[in-house]
Structures are given as structure tokens and as C-alpha cells.
Short mmCIF file of C-alpha atoms in Angstrom, two decimals:
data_model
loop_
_atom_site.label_atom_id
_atom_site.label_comp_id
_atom_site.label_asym_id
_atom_site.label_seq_id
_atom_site.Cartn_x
_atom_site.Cartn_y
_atom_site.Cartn_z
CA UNK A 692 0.00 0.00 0.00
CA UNK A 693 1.15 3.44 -0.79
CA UNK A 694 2.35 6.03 1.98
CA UNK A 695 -1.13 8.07 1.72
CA UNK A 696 0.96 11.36 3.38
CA UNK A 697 3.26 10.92 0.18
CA UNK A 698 0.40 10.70 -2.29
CA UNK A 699 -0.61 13.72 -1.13
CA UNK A 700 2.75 15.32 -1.37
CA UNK A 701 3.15 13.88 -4.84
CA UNK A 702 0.20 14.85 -6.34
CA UNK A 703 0.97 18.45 -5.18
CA UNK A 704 4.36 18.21 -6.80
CA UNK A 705 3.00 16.71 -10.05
CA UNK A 706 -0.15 19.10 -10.42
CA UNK A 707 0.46 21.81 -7.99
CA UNK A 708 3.66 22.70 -7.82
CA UNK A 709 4.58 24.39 -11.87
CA UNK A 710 1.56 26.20 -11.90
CA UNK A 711 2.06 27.41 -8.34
CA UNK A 712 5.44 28.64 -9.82
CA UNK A 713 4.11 30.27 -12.64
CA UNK A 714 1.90 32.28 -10.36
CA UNK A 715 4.65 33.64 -8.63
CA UNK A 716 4.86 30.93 -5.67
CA UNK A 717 7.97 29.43 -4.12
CA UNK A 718 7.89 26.24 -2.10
CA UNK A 719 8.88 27.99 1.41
CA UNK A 720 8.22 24.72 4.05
CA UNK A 721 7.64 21.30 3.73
CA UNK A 722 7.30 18.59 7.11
CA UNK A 723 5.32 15.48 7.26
CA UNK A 724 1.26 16.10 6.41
CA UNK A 725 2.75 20.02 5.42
CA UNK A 726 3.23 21.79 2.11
CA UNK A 727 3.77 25.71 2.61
CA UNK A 728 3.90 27.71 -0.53
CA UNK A 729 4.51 31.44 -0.48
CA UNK A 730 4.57 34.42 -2.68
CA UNK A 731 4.95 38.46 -2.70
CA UNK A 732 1.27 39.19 -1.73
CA UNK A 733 0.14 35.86 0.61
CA UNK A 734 0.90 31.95 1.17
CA UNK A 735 -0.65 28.44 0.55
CA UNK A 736 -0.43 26.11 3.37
CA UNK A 737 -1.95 22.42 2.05
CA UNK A 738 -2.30 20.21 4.91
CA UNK A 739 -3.01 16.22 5.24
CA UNK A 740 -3.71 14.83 9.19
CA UNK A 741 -1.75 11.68 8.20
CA UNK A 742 -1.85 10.67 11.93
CA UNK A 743 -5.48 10.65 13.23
CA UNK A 744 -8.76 12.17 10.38
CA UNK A 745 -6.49 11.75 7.07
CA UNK A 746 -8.42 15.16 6.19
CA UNK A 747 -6.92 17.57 4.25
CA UNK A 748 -7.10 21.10 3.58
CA UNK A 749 -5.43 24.06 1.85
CA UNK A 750 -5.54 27.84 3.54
CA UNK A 751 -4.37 31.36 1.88
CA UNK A 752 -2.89 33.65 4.82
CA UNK A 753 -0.56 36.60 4.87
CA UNK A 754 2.14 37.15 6.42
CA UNK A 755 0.49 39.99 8.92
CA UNK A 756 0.01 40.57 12.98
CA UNK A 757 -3.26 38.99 12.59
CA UNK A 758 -1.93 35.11 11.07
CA UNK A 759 -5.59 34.32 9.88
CA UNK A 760 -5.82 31.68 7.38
CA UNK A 761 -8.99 31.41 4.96
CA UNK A 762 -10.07 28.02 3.32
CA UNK A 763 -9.25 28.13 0.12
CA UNK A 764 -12.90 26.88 -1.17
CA UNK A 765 -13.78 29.79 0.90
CA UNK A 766 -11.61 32.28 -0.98
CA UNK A 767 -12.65 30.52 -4.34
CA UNK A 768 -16.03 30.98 -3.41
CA UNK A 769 -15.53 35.00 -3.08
CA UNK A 770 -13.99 34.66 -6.18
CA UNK A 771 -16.85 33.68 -7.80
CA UNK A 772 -16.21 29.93 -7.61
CA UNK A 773 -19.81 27.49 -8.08
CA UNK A 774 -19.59 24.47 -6.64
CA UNK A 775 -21.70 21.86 -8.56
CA UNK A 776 -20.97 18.63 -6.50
CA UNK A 777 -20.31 17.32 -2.33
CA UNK A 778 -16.19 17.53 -2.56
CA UNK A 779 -16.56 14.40 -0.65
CA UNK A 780 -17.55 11.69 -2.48
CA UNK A 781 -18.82 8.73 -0.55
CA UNK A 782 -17.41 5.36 -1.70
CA UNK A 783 -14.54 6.65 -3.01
CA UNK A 784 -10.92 5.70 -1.68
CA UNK A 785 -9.37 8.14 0.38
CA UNK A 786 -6.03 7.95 -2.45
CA UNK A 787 -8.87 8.83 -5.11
CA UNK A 788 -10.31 11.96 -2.93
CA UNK A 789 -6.62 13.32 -2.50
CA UNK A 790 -6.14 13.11 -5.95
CA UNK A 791 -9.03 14.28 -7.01
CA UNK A 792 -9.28 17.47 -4.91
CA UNK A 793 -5.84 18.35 -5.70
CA UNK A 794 -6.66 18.32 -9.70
CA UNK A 795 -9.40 20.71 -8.84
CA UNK A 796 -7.39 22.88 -7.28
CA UNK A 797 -4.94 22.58 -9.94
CA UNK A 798 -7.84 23.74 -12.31
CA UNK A 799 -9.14 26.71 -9.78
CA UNK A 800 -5.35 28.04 -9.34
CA UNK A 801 -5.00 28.30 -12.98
CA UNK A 802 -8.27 29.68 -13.30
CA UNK A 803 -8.13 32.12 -10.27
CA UNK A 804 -4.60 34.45 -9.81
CA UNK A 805 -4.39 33.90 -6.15
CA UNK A 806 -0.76 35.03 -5.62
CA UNK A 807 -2.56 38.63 -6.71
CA UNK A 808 -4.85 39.11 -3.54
CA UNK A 809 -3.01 40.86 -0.40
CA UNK A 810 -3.83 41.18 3.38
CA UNK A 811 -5.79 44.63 1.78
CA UNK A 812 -7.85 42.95 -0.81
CA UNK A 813 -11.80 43.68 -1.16
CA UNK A 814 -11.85 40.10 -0.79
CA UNK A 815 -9.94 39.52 2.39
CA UNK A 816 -12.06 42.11 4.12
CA UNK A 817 -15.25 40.56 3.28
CA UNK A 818 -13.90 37.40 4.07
CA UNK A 819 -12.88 39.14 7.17
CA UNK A 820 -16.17 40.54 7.75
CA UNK A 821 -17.70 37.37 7.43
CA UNK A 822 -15.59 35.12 9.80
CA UNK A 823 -16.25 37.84 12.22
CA UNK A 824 -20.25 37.63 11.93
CA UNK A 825 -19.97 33.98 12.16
CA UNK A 826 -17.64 34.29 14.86
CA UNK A 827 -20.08 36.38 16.68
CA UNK A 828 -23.24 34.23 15.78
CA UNK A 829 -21.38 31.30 17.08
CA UNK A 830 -20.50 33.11 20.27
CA UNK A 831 -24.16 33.96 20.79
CA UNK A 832 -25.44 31.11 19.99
CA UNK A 833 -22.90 29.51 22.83
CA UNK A 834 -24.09 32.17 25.11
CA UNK A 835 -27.66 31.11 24.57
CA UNK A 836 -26.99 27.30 24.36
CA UNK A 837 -25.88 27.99 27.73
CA UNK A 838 -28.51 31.10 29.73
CA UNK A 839 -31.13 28.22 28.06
CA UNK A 840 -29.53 25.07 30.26
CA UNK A 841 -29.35 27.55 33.23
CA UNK A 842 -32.70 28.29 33.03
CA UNK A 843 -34.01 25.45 32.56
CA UNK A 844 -32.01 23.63 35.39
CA UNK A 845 -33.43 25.91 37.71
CA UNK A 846 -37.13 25.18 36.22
CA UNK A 847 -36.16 21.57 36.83
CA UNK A 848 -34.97 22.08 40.12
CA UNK A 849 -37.84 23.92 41.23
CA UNK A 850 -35.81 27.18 41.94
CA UNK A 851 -38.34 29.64 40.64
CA UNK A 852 -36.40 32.92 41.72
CA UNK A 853 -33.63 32.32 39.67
CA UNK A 854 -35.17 30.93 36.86
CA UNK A 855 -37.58 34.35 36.62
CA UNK A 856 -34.01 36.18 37.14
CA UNK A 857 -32.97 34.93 34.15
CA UNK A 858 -35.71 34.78 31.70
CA UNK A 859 -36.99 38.08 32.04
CA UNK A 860 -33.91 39.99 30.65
CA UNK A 861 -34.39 37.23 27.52
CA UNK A 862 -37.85 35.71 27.21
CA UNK A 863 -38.11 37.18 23.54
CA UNK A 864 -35.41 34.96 22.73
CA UNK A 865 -37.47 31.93 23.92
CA UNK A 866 -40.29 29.70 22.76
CA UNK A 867 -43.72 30.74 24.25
CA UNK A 868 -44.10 27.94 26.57
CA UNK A 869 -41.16 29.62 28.32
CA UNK A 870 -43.85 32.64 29.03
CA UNK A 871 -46.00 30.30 30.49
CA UNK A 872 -43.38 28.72 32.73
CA UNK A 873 -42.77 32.20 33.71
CA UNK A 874 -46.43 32.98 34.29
CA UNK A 875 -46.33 29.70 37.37
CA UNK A 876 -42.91 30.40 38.56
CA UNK A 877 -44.71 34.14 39.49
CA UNK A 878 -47.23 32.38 40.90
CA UNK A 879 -45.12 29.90 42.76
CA UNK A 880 -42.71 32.77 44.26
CA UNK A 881 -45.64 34.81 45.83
#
């Protein structure tokens, strides 16, 4: 059986790597499950997790204070980038997937100048702008994930004061039947 970390290597050399060139990228870093490619304006970091998922990835940072690296199907996407199929394909041996993924990025890098886009880019900032709204939404989402198991611990545990402490700043935010638990736990305080 063939070293799957080198296939992946490999197949970056023999698609990747003369048409990274030509856009203006060096190879700049290489270690096991790591390809690092870099050019005036940003880098490509590819990535296979040869020791535990065998998932593998490719990023687009820059070289800035901030070190934030964008998916690449992300950045493609920006780009203007349709994507017509699931880029994992059940069934299909992991060797195949590698290889297959890397020829389409082979055809999106010669499609899409990459090495053009800087830290400064419309692009980036959107993409900026959109990792921070998700970001946020994620954050409140944890937030509420967690004010909702709060209150309803305290519904479950019968402690009525602090369960009305803490719905009434956010009862909006809750299903009705949440009103009506806050209509008896009134009740039950007085």
C-alpha cells in the first residue's frame, strides 16, 4: 500500500507545484502532512492529518500581525467559484479523494490568480467581515446554548427565583411555553 501522506505530497508536486510557480509561488516549508507555498502578496499552506482524520485542507494567509488563514474553497467561493458537486464523495478511496481534490485545485489556481490578492484585498475584508459575523453568531449562539440550560435547570430544580431572574432579561429569545413557565414560577414565588 502506498504512503497516503506521500500521495498527497506527490500529487501536489506533479499538479500543484509548476503552476504554483508560474503564479509567482515558491515552495517555502515542507514537514510530514505540510506543504507551505509562499509568494509576494500571501501563502498556501496544504495540509493532510496523516496521523489521526487523514483530512486535508489548503488555507491562503498573509504574512500579517493577525496570522488568519482562509479556506481556500472559501476564498474561491468569493472569487466567484460554483460548486456543482459534495467535494466528498462517498465510496470513493481516500487515495482517489486526495487526488481528485488536488486536480481541482490545480484547475481553480489556474483559473483564479491567487498570488494577486493581499492582506488589503476587497476580498480579504469581506472574508474578514464574514468570519467575524460567524464568529459572533457562534458566540451567541454559545451564550444562549448555555442562559437556556441555566434556566431550565433551575425550572427543573424547582428554583423559581432564579429561573424568573434569568428569563426576564431574555424571554423574547425563547419559545412561548417559556412565558407560560414564567407565568407559574410568578405564581409559585408569591
Amino acid at each position: 500500500m502506498q504512503n497516503i501522506e506521500q500521495v498527497f505530497k506527490n500529487g501536489i508536486e506533479e499538479h500543484l507545484d509548476s503552476i504554483l510557480n508560474m503564479l509567482g509561488y515558491t515552495k517555502s516549508d515542507e514537514w510530514k502532512g505540510f506543504v507551505k507555498y509562499t509568494s509576494e502578496n500571501n501563502y498556501l499552506t496544504f495540509v493532510f492529518d496523516w496521523n489521526r482524520s487523514y483530512e486535508f485542507y489548503c488555507s491562503l494567509g498573509f504574512i500579517t500581525d493577525s496570522e488568519i488563514e482562509f479556506p481556500i474553497n472559501a476564498v474561491f467561493t468569493k472569487l466567484g467559484k460554483k460548486y456543482l458537486k459534495s467535494e466528498l464523495e462517498f465510496g470513493t478511496e481516500l487515495l482517489d479523494r486526495i487526488l481528485n481534490w488536488i486536480i481541482d485545485l490545480q484547475k481553480d489556481f489556474q483559473h483564479f490568480n491567487l498570488a494577486e490578492i493581499n492582506s488589503k484585498s476587497i476580498i480579504i475584508e469581506e472574508l474578514e467581515r464574514d468570519l467575524t459575523i460567524e464568529t459572533e453568531e457562534y458566540n451567541r449562539n454559545l451564550q444562549f446554548n448555555q442562559l437556556k440550560n441555566d434556566i431550565d435547570k433551575a425550572w427543573e430544580e424547582n428554583e423559581y427565583e432564579l429561573f424568573i431572574e434569568k428569563i426576564e432579561k431574555s424571554l423574547s429569545d425563547f419559545p412561548k411555553s417559556y412565558a407560560k413557565k414564567l407565568s407559574i414560577a410568578k405564581k409559585r414565588v408569591e
